[in-house]
Structures are given as C-alpha cells and as structure tokens.
Amino acid sequence: MGPIKLASLFFFSNLFLGSTSILLALLLKDTKNPILNSVVISIIILIGIFAYIKKMNIFRLHISWEEALFIIMFFLFGFYIMNKSFSYSNGAFEIASNQYVDFSGHIPIIRSFSLGENIPPVFPYYGGWPNTYHFMFDYLVGLYEKLGVRIDFALNILSAGAFALVCVLIYHISQILFGKNKIVGILSVIFFLFNSSLSFLEAVKKYGLNLSLLSNIYHHNTYLGNGPFGDSVVSVFWNLNTYLNQRHFLFGLGIGLLVIYFLLNSKKFSKRVLLALGVMIGVLPFWHMTVFLSLISILGIFSLLNKVNRRNYLTVIVISTIVALPQLLYIGMFSDNQITFRPGFLVSNNLTLSNLVSYWLLNLGLSLITIVFGILLSNKRQKLFFLSIIPLFILPNLFQFGAQMFDNHKFLNIFIILANMYSAYIIYLLLRMKTIFRVLGLVLIFLLTFSGVIDFFVIKNDVKARIQDYPSSEFQSFVLKNTPKDSIFLSNKPVYDPINLVGRQSFLGEPHYLFLFGKNPDERVKKMNQLFIGSSIED
C-alpha cells in the first residue's frame, strides 16, 4: 500500500541515517569532523541500499488522491502545531510557554551534535558524563542542521512528517483489525488528535454554559487538565502537547506503530522481514526506550497467543534483544533509574480503589466505557490483540519505570491510541443502527473529543518567549568561533545556558534534567560551589 510504503521509507531512512552515522562517528571520533564525515558516508550507503532494492518496487507508492490529500492535510496540520510551539526568527528561538522547559533540555542536545562534536554522546549540561537518555532523535535533528537545514525547519519538518504518518498508521492498523472500514479508521485518528478526558467540565465550570462559552474556548490559552504539574486531577499527557514537547516520542511512536502494522498484516514472514523487524526494534533503546519495551511486551503476548507465528515472533524478540543488549548494558552502567513496585500511577501517594477508578474515569472519560463495549462486541482476533496491549495499561499502574512516576504516561499513550480503535468500532456500530442510536453515536463522538478540541485552542493561543541564539549574540558567537567543540564551561545553571545553545558543555546545568535522566547532581553542585569560591577540587 502506498501510504504504508511512504511511512516505511520515512522512518527507515531516518532510523538508518541516525543509527548508522552515530556508529561510524564513534569509529571516526579521532578525525577532524566525525559527525559530518559519518553522515555523508551513511547517506552514500543509504543511496546504495535504495539502488539495490529498486527492483522490489518499493518506490512505486500508488497513492490515491484521497490518500494524498489525507497525508498532505495532516502534514500541514502537524507543521502548523509544531511551528506554533517552536520557531526561529532574526537569530532567536521562539518557544511557546508550554514547551519552554522541555526545549531547554532538547536544544542543547541537538546543538551538541550540530555545532559541537559530542562523540561519544555526553550530557551537554553535565559535561563529560555519558548520555543515557534516548537522544537519537535529537541527534538526527542535529545531523540535518549540520547539513545546512535551519534548526526549526529540521525539527518541525521531521516532527510534522512523523505526525502525519502516525495518523496514517493509526488509520491502517484499525483497518487490519476491523476490516476496511473508513469510519472506524477516521474515528481512530480523531480520537488520537482529541483526547477523551473530562477536563471540558472545568471549561463549563469556569465559563458557564452560555452563549459566550464557544468564544471563551476559542481564546482559551491554558490547559484545564494540567496534572500532575497543576491542581487538576486530569493529566496533561493525553493531549497533543505531549507530542509537541516530546518530538522523540512521536518519532518513536511512528516506528512502533509501523512494526505493529507489519506484525498484524503479515501472514508469512521471510527471513529478511524477520531480520528487518528485529533490527528496527533492537536499535530503539537510544531512540525511545518506552517504545522498545512496549514492542517487546506486545511481541511476547503475540508469541503466547498465536501458535502459527509463535516461532517468528520469538525470532524477532531474540534478534531485537541481541541488537539492543549493548545499549541496555551501557544505559545500566551510567543511569541510576530503577524499576520499582509502586501501584496507582499518579494516585500512588494516596492510593485507594476509589481514587484510582476516579482518576481514570476523569482522565479517560467515556472512552473507559466505549472501549469495554468495543471489546465485548469484537471478534476473537480483535480480543486477542487487546490482550497483547493491555499490559501497557496494567504495568504502568503497578510499577514506576523511571526517575519520575509521571514518565509512565508514555506506555499509557500507546495503549490509549490502540485501545481507542475499539471505541471507534462501537461508535461505528451505533451509527449503523436506527436513528436514536445514531444520535447516541454522534453525542459520544462529541463527548469523546470536546476536551481535546479545547486543548487545541491552547496551542493556537499560546504565547512565545524569545531566546537569543549566536547570530544575535556577540558572546555566543565568540564562544562558537574561539573555543574547542568539546569545551566544558563553568556557568551559573541558567535554564537556557548560552554555552549549551552553541554546542558547548557546561560543568553543571539545570539539575532538574539530571534527576529526570536518572542522575543525582549533588556531587557536582558541591564541586561547583567550591570552584566558585576558589577552592581546589579533586576530579
């Protein structure tokens, strides 16, 4: 299918370019420009691969005008929201308020590759310490900037492409599960775009149920579901803000959905397909660990439930584990993160059955009910698929997988996207019935998307901060031109450190990031204070 081939080309090309070039850069790290040299070699190899497989008709996309319109529409929508959150003008970054904190962590990593030579990768705001965060998407953006693409175009075009193709994959996975049914596919995409939480009740409470409600929503600029960082029980993780902040998650999600598509759609697996799937999954820990663990979990359940393809699924697990093992060992050596038993997700500190049920009812809204009915009315194959994804909901409600409990939301995002296909299915069945049931189906669509629609206007109305970059800063320009690319500076821990923005490392940046990435900065805080008062320290 044309759209799936397009998704395969997009994700495979960028996955190959990033993964191959960083391996080559490690081999060439003692040369003058290891990253640039490695990306040029990787592009040549990639062109050679495409020339070799040209005979397989992979470039004959056969996309209908409807499919082309669908892809273009979602790419443009994706680029609009990406550009609203992050842009560049007159030598300065323009960053929306809801992305301000997250981008202060990602831009330094991107710049450490594009303007620096961060090989082997270290944390730019924890100079010299190996980077165990899933940094590969930031590395990929850095490659494009190094090749001459302006940073906002590199980041936003990659993100918009991933966004559009995630929508394509959601649509086509639903078609595999529920037959070639456009309504189920379209609703599945809509439920991805607009979350089903009950945060819209806060809008009604705030603005009142009157004629001015729509006008107030149109101008609304703060997320009503702002937990766990605000007062709301509804979490901020279910709306599009997650994918604006975490572009690496969006890209990893696309790869994960592509793998799931092939696992569901393939009746027979050739050795080449098994190898390709295994390698794609295996390189993911440095791209996105949660997507890697999710795919391993789904494959494990597939192998238990499907006797026909059990051997193939186990083969993919073995290949992916072998490829991933060096990354996992490396992460384990330099990260303090531990998996701990902590039931209740974000109500774990006040866990009762009532609180847990209330939390998920408020956060999933009526989809909690429509998903259940969709499962009950689904066939055996559809039920088996749900069994393969339900651990992505259960495990984050039992264990803490990162330094912060809220990081578990990524497992839940993947689950919700796939589970909402069952909501789409039950609404499709209602729309096929008599008038009263059709009305019920339309009301449910409204109630399942209204909160997400309100959240979209937050993106539209968000304000931006301007952060100086080296073209408009004499200090940054001086540092860029007159210091070695692997320099480590002692600075005063600003959130947007001008040193980091030009690809140089700081001895200690904002400690918040280090806690998130599984490191304790206390020792460096102590050493930093000693340096500032003029005391000598031991390395």
Coordinates of C-alpha atoms in Angstrom, one line a residue:
M1 CA 0.0 0.0 0.0
G2 CA 1.3 3.4 -1.0
P3 CA 0.9 5.2 2.4
I4 CA 2.5 2.4 4.3
K5 CA 5.4 2.3 1.9
L6 CA 5.8 6.1 2.4
A7 CA 5.8 5.6 6.2
S8 CA 8.3 2.8 5.8
L9 CA 10.6 4.9 3.7
F10 CA 10.4 7.9 6.0
F11 CA 11.0 6.0 9.3
F12 CA 13.5 3.5 7.8
S13 CA 15.6 6.2 6.1
N14 CA 15.9 8.4 9.2
L15 CA 16.4 5.4 11.5
F16 CA 19.1 4.1 9.3
L17 CA 20.7 7.6 8.8
G18 CA 20.8 8.2 12.6
S19 CA 21.8 4.8 13.8
T20 CA 24.5 4.1 11.1
S21 CA 26.1 7.6 11.3
I22 CA 26.5 7.5 15.0
L23 CA 28.2 4.1 14.8
L24 CA 30.5 5.5 12.1
A25 CA 31.1 8.6 14.1
L26 CA 32.3 6.6 17.1
L27 CA 34.7 4.8 14.8
L28 CA 35.9 8.1 13.3
K29 CA 35.8 10.1 16.5
D30 CA 39.5 10.9 16.3
T31 CA 39.1 12.6 12.8
K32 CA 38.5 16.3 12.3
N33 CA 34.7 16.2 11.6
P34 CA 33.5 12.8 12.8
I35 CA 29.8 13.5 12.7
L36 CA 29.8 15.2 9.3
N37 CA 32.0 12.5 7.8
S38 CA 29.8 9.8 9.2
V39 CA 26.6 11.3 7.9
V40 CA 28.0 11.7 4.4
I41 CA 29.1 8.1 4.4
S42 CA 25.7 7.0 5.7
I43 CA 23.8 8.9 3.0
I44 CA 26.0 7.2 0.3
I45 CA 25.3 3.8 1.9
L46 CA 21.6 4.6 2.0
I47 CA 21.5 5.6 -1.6
G48 CA 23.3 2.3 -2.4
I49 CA 20.7 0.3 -0.5
F50 CA 17.8 2.1 -2.3
A51 CA 19.5 1.4 -5.6
Y52 CA 19.8 -2.3 -4.7
I53 CA 16.2 -2.6 -3.7
K54 CA 14.8 -0.5 -6.6
K55 CA 13.7 -3.7 -8.3
M56 CA 11.4 -4.5 -5.4
N57 CA 9.0 -1.7 -6.5
I58 CA 9.3 -0.1 -3.1
F59 CA 9.3 3.4 -4.7
R60 CA 6.0 2.8 -6.6
L61 CA 3.8 4.2 -3.9
H62 CA 0.4 4.1 -5.8
I63 CA -1.2 6.7 -3.5
S64 CA -4.7 7.7 -4.5
W65 CA -5.8 11.3 -4.5
E66 CA -7.8 10.7 -1.3
E67 CA -4.8 9.2 0.5
A68 CA -2.5 12.0 -0.8
L69 CA -5.0 14.6 0.5
F70 CA -5.2 12.9 3.8
I71 CA -1.3 12.8 4.2
I72 CA -0.9 16.4 3.0
M73 CA -3.6 17.7 5.3
F74 CA -2.2 16.0 8.4
F75 CA 1.4 17.1 7.4
L76 CA 0.2 20.7 7.2
F77 CA -1.7 20.5 10.4
G78 CA 1.3 18.9 12.1
F79 CA 3.6 21.5 10.8
Y80 CA 1.2 24.2 12.0
I81 CA 1.2 23.0 15.6
M82 CA 4.9 22.2 15.6
N83 CA 5.8 25.7 14.3
K84 CA 3.4 27.2 16.8
S85 CA 5.4 25.6 19.6
F86 CA 8.9 26.2 18.2
S87 CA 10.2 28.5 15.5
Y88 CA 13.2 30.7 14.8
S89 CA 13.4 34.3 13.7
N90 CA 16.1 37.0 13.5
G91 CA 18.7 35.0 15.3
A92 CA 16.5 33.9 18.2
F93 CA 14.5 30.8 19.2
E94 CA 10.8 31.4 19.7
I95 CA 9.4 28.9 22.1
A96 CA 5.8 28.5 23.3
S97 CA 5.2 28.7 27.1
N98 CA 4.1 25.1 27.3
Q99 CA 7.3 23.9 25.6
Y100 CA 9.6 26.3 27.3
V101 CA 11.0 23.9 29.9
D102 CA 11.2 20.8 27.8
F103 CA 13.0 22.5 24.9
S104 CA 15.7 23.9 27.2
G105 CA 16.6 20.3 27.6
H106 CA 16.5 19.2 24.0
I107 CA 18.0 22.2 22.1
P108 CA 21.4 21.8 23.9
I109 CA 21.5 18.1 22.9
I110 CA 20.7 19.0 19.3
R111 CA 23.3 21.7 19.3
S112 CA 25.9 19.5 20.9
F113 CA 25.9 17.5 17.7
S114 CA 25.2 20.2 15.1
L115 CA 27.6 22.8 16.4
G116 CA 29.7 20.6 18.6
E117 CA 31.3 17.1 18.2
N118 CA 29.5 15.3 21.0
I119 CA 31.0 11.9 20.2
P120 CA 30.7 9.7 22.2
P121 CA 27.5 11.4 23.4
V122 CA 27.6 13.1 26.8
F123 CA 25.0 15.3 28.6
P124 CA 25.8 18.9 27.4
Y125 CA 24.6 20.2 30.8
Y126 CA 26.6 17.6 32.8
G127 CA 29.9 17.9 31.0
G128 CA 31.7 14.6 30.4
W129 CA 29.0 12.3 31.7
P130 CA 27.7 9.7 29.2
N131 CA 24.2 10.5 27.8
T132 CA 21.9 7.6 28.7
Y133 CA 18.7 9.5 27.7
H134 CA 17.1 8.4 24.4
F135 CA 18.9 11.1 22.5
M136 CA 18.9 9.7 18.9
F137 CA 16.0 11.9 17.6
D138 CA 17.8 15.0 18.8
Y139 CA 21.0 13.6 17.2
L140 CA 19.0 13.2 13.9
V141 CA 17.9 16.8 14.0
G142 CA 21.5 17.8 14.7
L143 CA 22.6 16.0 11.6
Y144 CA 20.1 17.9 9.4
E145 CA 21.2 21.2 11.0
K146 CA 24.9 20.2 10.4
L147 CA 24.0 19.6 6.7
G148 CA 22.7 23.2 6.5
V149 CA 19.0 22.9 7.4
R150 CA 17.9 25.6 9.9
I151 CA 17.2 24.1 13.2
D152 CA 13.4 24.9 13.4
F153 CA 12.9 23.5 9.8
A154 CA 14.8 20.4 10.6
L155 CA 12.9 19.7 13.9
N156 CA 9.5 20.8 12.6
I157 CA 9.6 19.0 9.2
L158 CA 10.7 15.8 10.8
S159 CA 8.1 16.1 13.5
A160 CA 5.3 17.0 11.1
G161 CA 6.2 14.1 8.9
A162 CA 6.2 11.7 11.8
F163 CA 2.9 13.2 13.0
A164 CA 1.2 12.7 9.6
L165 CA 2.5 9.2 9.2
V166 CA 1.4 8.3 12.7
C167 CA -2.1 9.3 11.7
V168 CA -1.7 7.1 8.5
L169 CA -0.6 4.1 10.6
I170 CA -3.4 4.5 13.1
Y171 CA -5.9 4.5 10.2
H172 CA -4.4 1.4 8.6
I173 CA -3.9 -0.6 11.8
S174 CA -7.6 0.0 12.5
Q175 CA -8.4 -1.3 9.0
I176 CA -6.5 -4.5 9.7
L177 CA -8.3 -5.1 13.0
F178 CA -11.8 -4.1 12.0
G179 CA -11.9 -4.6 8.2
K180 CA -11.6 -2.0 5.5
N181 CA -13.9 0.5 7.3
K182 CA -13.2 4.1 6.7
I183 CA -15.4 5.3 9.6
V184 CA -13.5 3.2 12.1
G185 CA -10.2 4.5 10.7
I186 CA -11.2 8.1 10.7
L187 CA -12.6 8.0 14.2
S188 CA -9.4 6.2 15.4
V189 CA -7.4 9.2 14.1
I190 CA -9.8 11.7 15.5
F191 CA -9.6 10.1 19.0
F192 CA -5.7 10.3 18.7
L193 CA -6.0 14.0 17.9
F194 CA -8.6 15.0 20.5
N195 CA -8.4 13.3 24.0
S196 CA -11.5 12.0 25.7
S197 CA -10.8 13.3 29.3
L198 CA -13.5 15.1 31.3
S199 CA -11.5 18.3 31.5
F200 CA -14.1 20.0 29.4
L201 CA -16.2 20.1 32.6
E202 CA -13.7 22.6 34.0
A203 CA -14.4 24.8 31.0
V204 CA -18.1 24.7 31.6
K205 CA -17.5 25.4 35.3
K206 CA -15.1 28.3 34.5
Y207 CA -17.0 30.0 31.7
G208 CA -20.6 28.8 32.3
L209 CA -22.9 27.0 30.0
N210 CA -24.0 30.1 28.0
L211 CA -23.6 31.7 24.6
S212 CA -20.1 33.1 25.4
L213 CA -18.7 29.6 26.1
L214 CA -17.6 29.0 22.5
S215 CA -16.0 32.4 22.3
N216 CA -14.1 31.8 25.6
I217 CA -12.9 28.4 24.4
Y218 CA -11.7 30.0 21.1
H219 CA -9.5 32.4 23.1
H220 CA -8.6 29.9 25.8
N221 CA -4.8 29.5 26.5
T222 CA -4.2 27.3 29.4
Y223 CA -4.6 23.5 29.8
L224 CA -7.5 22.7 32.0
G225 CA -6.1 19.2 32.5
N226 CA -2.7 20.3 33.9
G227 CA -1.9 17.5 36.4
P228 CA 0.4 16.5 37.9
F229 CA 2.0 19.9 37.5
G230 CA -1.1 21.9 38.4
D231 CA -4.3 21.5 40.5
S232 CA -6.2 19.3 38.1
V233 CA -6.7 15.5 38.6
V234 CA -6.8 15.2 34.8
S235 CA -3.2 14.9 33.5
V236 CA -1.7 17.0 30.7
F237 CA -0.2 13.9 29.0
W238 CA -3.2 12.9 26.9
N239 CA -3.4 15.9 24.6
L240 CA -1.2 17.0 21.7
N241 CA 1.0 18.9 24.0
T242 CA 2.8 15.6 24.8
Y243 CA 3.9 15.3 21.1
L244 CA 4.9 19.0 20.8
N245 CA 7.2 18.7 23.9
Q246 CA 8.4 15.1 23.2
R247 CA 9.1 15.0 19.5
H248 CA 11.4 12.0 20.1
F249 CA 8.4 10.1 21.5
L250 CA 6.3 11.0 18.4
F251 CA 9.0 9.7 16.1
G252 CA 9.5 6.5 18.2
L253 CA 5.7 6.0 18.3
G254 CA 5.7 6.1 14.5
I255 CA 8.3 3.3 14.4
G256 CA 6.4 1.3 16.9
L257 CA 3.1 1.6 15.0
L258 CA 4.9 0.6 11.8
V259 CA 6.2 -2.5 13.4
I260 CA 2.8 -3.4 14.8
Y261 CA 1.2 -2.9 11.4
F262 CA 3.6 -5.4 9.8
L263 CA 3.1 -7.9 12.7
L264 CA -0.6 -7.7 12.2
N265 CA -0.6 -7.7 8.4
S266 CA 1.9 -10.4 7.6
K267 CA 0.7 -14.0 7.4
K268 CA 4.1 -15.2 6.3
F269 CA 7.4 -13.8 7.4
S270 CA 10.5 -14.1 5.2
K271 CA 13.9 -14.2 6.9
R272 CA 14.6 -10.7 5.6
V273 CA 11.4 -9.4 7.2
L274 CA 12.2 -11.0 10.5
L275 CA 15.7 -9.6 10.4
A276 CA 14.5 -6.1 9.5
L277 CA 11.8 -6.1 12.2
G278 CA 14.3 -7.4 14.8
V279 CA 16.9 -4.7 13.9
M280 CA 14.3 -1.9 13.9
I281 CA 13.1 -2.8 17.3
G282 CA 16.7 -3.5 18.6
V283 CA 18.0 0.0 17.8
L284 CA 15.2 1.7 19.7
P285 CA 16.6 2.0 23.2
F286 CA 18.6 5.1 22.2
W287 CA 15.7 6.4 20.1
H288 CA 12.9 5.7 22.7
M289 CA 13.1 3.1 25.5
T290 CA 9.4 3.1 26.2
V291 CA 8.6 2.2 22.6
F292 CA 11.2 -0.6 22.7
L293 CA 9.8 -2.1 25.9
S294 CA 6.2 -1.8 24.6
L295 CA 7.0 -3.7 21.4
I296 CA 8.9 -6.4 23.3
S297 CA 5.8 -6.8 25.6
I298 CA 3.4 -6.9 22.6
L299 CA 5.6 -9.4 20.8
G300 CA 5.8 -11.6 24.0
I301 CA 2.0 -11.7 24.2
F302 CA 1.7 -12.4 20.5
S303 CA 4.0 -15.4 20.8
L304 CA 1.9 -16.8 23.7
L305 CA -1.4 -16.3 21.9
N306 CA -0.5 -17.1 18.3
K307 CA 0.7 -20.7 17.7
V308 CA 1.0 -20.2 13.9
N309 CA 3.6 -17.4 14.1
R310 CA 5.0 -18.1 17.5
R311 CA 8.4 -19.0 16.2
N312 CA 8.6 -15.9 14.1
Y313 CA 7.6 -13.6 17.0
L314 CA 10.2 -15.3 19.2
T315 CA 12.8 -14.9 16.5
V316 CA 12.1 -11.2 16.3
I317 CA 12.4 -10.9 20.1
V318 CA 15.8 -12.7 20.0
I319 CA 17.2 -10.5 17.2
S320 CA 16.0 -7.3 18.8
T321 CA 17.4 -8.3 22.2
I322 CA 20.8 -9.1 20.7
V323 CA 20.9 -5.7 18.9
A324 CA 19.6 -3.8 22.0
L325 CA 21.8 -5.5 24.6
P326 CA 24.9 -3.3 24.3
Q327 CA 22.6 -0.2 24.6
L328 CA 20.8 -1.6 27.6
L329 CA 24.1 -2.5 29.3
Y330 CA 25.5 1.0 28.6
I331 CA 22.4 2.6 30.0
G332 CA 22.5 0.4 33.0
M333 CA 26.2 1.4 33.7
F334 CA 25.6 5.1 33.8
S335 CA 21.9 5.5 34.9
D336 CA 20.6 5.3 38.4
N337 CA 17.0 4.6 37.3
Q338 CA 15.4 1.5 38.8
I339 CA 12.1 -0.3 38.1
T340 CA 10.2 -0.2 41.5
F341 CA 6.8 -1.6 42.6
R342 CA 4.6 1.5 43.1
P343 CA 0.9 0.8 42.3
G344 CA -1.5 3.5 41.5
F345 CA 0.3 5.6 38.9
L346 CA -0.3 9.3 39.8
V347 CA -2.5 8.5 42.8
S348 CA 0.1 6.2 44.3
N349 CA 0.7 8.6 47.2
N350 CA -3.0 8.3 48.2
L351 CA -4.0 5.0 46.7
T352 CA -7.4 3.6 47.2
L353 CA -9.6 1.8 44.8
S354 CA -12.0 4.7 44.7
N355 CA -9.2 7.2 43.9
L356 CA -7.8 5.0 41.2
V357 CA -11.2 4.5 39.5
S358 CA -12.0 8.2 39.8
Y359 CA -8.6 9.2 38.3
W360 CA -9.0 7.0 35.2
L361 CA -12.7 8.0 34.8
L362 CA -11.7 11.6 34.8
N363 CA -8.7 11.1 32.5
L364 CA -10.2 8.6 30.0
G365 CA -13.7 9.9 30.2
L366 CA -16.4 7.9 28.4
S367 CA -13.8 6.1 26.4
L368 CA -13.4 3.9 29.5
I369 CA -16.9 2.7 28.8
T370 CA -16.8 2.6 25.0
I371 CA -13.5 0.7 24.9
V372 CA -15.1 -2.0 27.1
F373 CA -18.2 -2.3 24.9
G374 CA -16.0 -2.4 21.8
I375 CA -14.0 -5.3 23.2
L376 CA -17.2 -7.2 24.2
L377 CA -18.6 -6.9 20.7
S378 CA -15.3 -7.6 18.9
N379 CA -14.3 -11.0 17.4
K380 CA -11.7 -13.4 18.7
R381 CA -8.8 -11.9 16.7
Q382 CA -9.6 -8.4 17.9
K383 CA -9.9 -9.6 21.5
L384 CA -6.5 -11.3 21.3
F385 CA -5.0 -8.1 20.0
F386 CA -6.4 -6.2 23.0
L387 CA -4.9 -8.8 25.3
S388 CA -1.5 -8.0 23.7
I389 CA -1.8 -4.3 24.6
I390 CA -3.5 -4.4 28.0
P391 CA -0.1 -4.8 29.8
L392 CA 0.7 -1.3 28.6
F393 CA -2.1 -0.1 30.9
I394 CA -1.6 -2.6 33.8
L395 CA 2.2 -2.4 34.2
P396 CA 2.4 1.5 34.5
N397 CA -0.3 1.3 37.2
L398 CA 1.8 -1.2 39.1
F399 CA 5.4 -0.1 38.6
Q400 CA 7.5 3.0 38.3
F401 CA 9.8 2.7 35.3
G402 CA 11.8 5.9 35.5
A403 CA 13.1 8.6 37.9
Q404 CA 9.6 10.2 38.0
M405 CA 6.3 8.3 38.1
F406 CA 4.7 10.6 35.5
D407 CA 7.2 9.2 32.9
N408 CA 5.0 6.1 32.8
H409 CA 2.5 8.1 30.8
K410 CA 4.3 7.0 27.5
F411 CA 3.2 3.4 27.9
L412 CA -0.3 4.7 28.6
N413 CA -0.3 6.9 25.5
I414 CA 0.5 3.9 23.3
F415 CA -2.2 1.9 25.0
I416 CA -4.9 4.6 24.6
I417 CA -4.1 5.1 20.9
L418 CA -4.6 1.4 20.2
A419 CA -7.5 0.9 22.6
N420 CA -9.4 3.8 21.2
M421 CA -9.8 1.8 18.0
Y422 CA -12.4 -0.2 20.0
S423 CA -14.2 3.0 20.9
A424 CA -14.2 3.8 17.1
Y425 CA -15.6 0.4 16.4
I426 CA -18.5 0.6 18.9
I427 CA -19.5 4.1 17.6
Y428 CA -19.4 2.7 14.0
L429 CA -21.9 0.0 15.1
L430 CA -24.1 2.6 16.7
L431 CA -24.0 4.8 13.5
R432 CA -25.3 1.8 11.5
M433 CA -28.4 1.3 13.7
K434 CA -31.7 3.2 14.0
T435 CA -31.9 7.0 14.4
I436 CA -31.8 7.0 18.2
F437 CA -28.6 5.0 18.2
R438 CA -27.1 7.2 15.5
V439 CA -27.8 10.2 17.7
L440 CA -26.2 8.5 20.6
G441 CA -23.1 7.8 18.5
L442 CA -22.8 11.4 17.5
V443 CA -23.2 12.6 21.1
L444 CA -20.5 10.1 22.1
I445 CA -18.2 11.5 19.4
F446 CA -18.7 15.0 20.8
L447 CA -18.2 13.9 24.4
L448 CA -15.1 11.9 23.5
T449 CA -13.4 14.8 21.7
F450 CA -14.6 18.1 23.3
S451 CA -11.7 18.3 25.8
G452 CA -9.2 17.7 23.0
V453 CA -10.8 20.4 20.9
I454 CA -10.5 22.9 23.8
D455 CA -6.8 21.8 24.3
F456 CA -6.1 22.6 20.6
F457 CA -7.0 26.2 21.2
V458 CA -4.4 26.3 23.9
I459 CA -1.8 25.6 21.2
K460 CA -3.3 28.2 18.9
N461 CA -3.3 30.9 21.6
D462 CA 0.0 30.1 23.4
V463 CA 2.5 32.9 23.8
K464 CA 6.2 32.6 22.9
A465 CA 9.4 33.6 24.6
R466 CA 12.4 34.7 22.6
I467 CA 15.8 33.1 23.4
Q468 CA 18.9 34.7 21.8
D469 CA 21.0 32.5 19.6
Y470 CA 24.5 33.1 18.3
P471 CA 23.6 35.1 15.2
S472 CA 22.3 37.8 17.5
S473 CA 24.6 37.3 20.5
E474 CA 28.2 38.5 20.5
F475 CA 29.1 36.4 23.5
Q476 CA 27.7 33.2 21.9
S477 CA 29.3 34.0 18.6
F478 CA 32.6 34.5 20.3
V479 CA 32.3 31.2 22.2
L480 CA 31.4 29.3 19.0
K481 CA 34.3 30.7 17.0
N482 CA 37.0 30.7 19.6
T483 CA 36.6 27.6 21.8
P484 CA 37.2 23.9 21.1
K485 CA 34.0 22.0 20.3
D486 CA 34.4 19.7 23.4
S487 CA 35.0 22.6 25.8
I488 CA 33.4 22.4 29.3
F489 CA 32.4 25.7 30.9
L490 CA 31.6 26.6 34.5
S491 CA 28.4 28.6 34.4
N492 CA 25.6 29.6 36.7
K493 CA 23.0 27.0 35.8
P494 CA 20.5 29.1 33.8
V495 CA 17.6 27.2 32.2
Y496 CA 18.7 28.3 28.7
D497 CA 22.5 28.4 29.1
P498 CA 24.0 30.3 26.2
I499 CA 27.0 28.0 26.4
N500 CA 24.8 24.9 25.7
L501 CA 23.0 26.7 22.9
V502 CA 26.2 26.8 20.8
G503 CA 27.1 23.2 21.3
R504 CA 29.5 23.5 24.2
Q505 CA 29.2 21.6 27.5
S506 CA 28.6 23.1 31.0
F507 CA 30.0 21.6 34.1
L508 CA 26.5 21.6 35.6
G509 CA 23.4 22.9 34.1
E510 CA 19.8 22.9 35.4
P511 CA 19.8 20.0 38.0
H512 CA 16.1 19.2 37.1
Y513 CA 17.1 17.5 33.9
L514 CA 19.6 15.3 35.6
F515 CA 17.0 14.0 38.1
L516 CA 14.7 13.2 35.1
F517 CA 17.5 11.4 33.3
G518 CA 18.4 9.3 36.4
K519 CA 21.4 11.1 37.8
N520 CA 22.0 12.8 41.1
P521 CA 23.7 16.2 40.6
D522 CA 24.5 16.7 44.3
E523 CA 28.2 15.9 44.0
R524 CA 28.7 18.4 41.1
V525 CA 26.7 21.0 43.0
K526 CA 29.2 20.7 45.8
K527 CA 32.2 20.8 43.5
M528 CA 30.7 23.8 41.6
N529 CA 30.3 25.8 44.8
Q530 CA 34.0 25.0 45.7
L531 CA 35.1 26.3 42.3
F532 CA 33.1 29.5 42.6
I533 CA 34.7 30.3 46.0
G534 CA 38.2 29.5 44.6
S535 CA 38.8 26.2 46.3
S536 CA 40.6 23.3 44.5
I537 CA 38.8 20.1 43.9
E538 CA 39.8 16.6 43.0
D539 CA 38.5 15.2 39.7

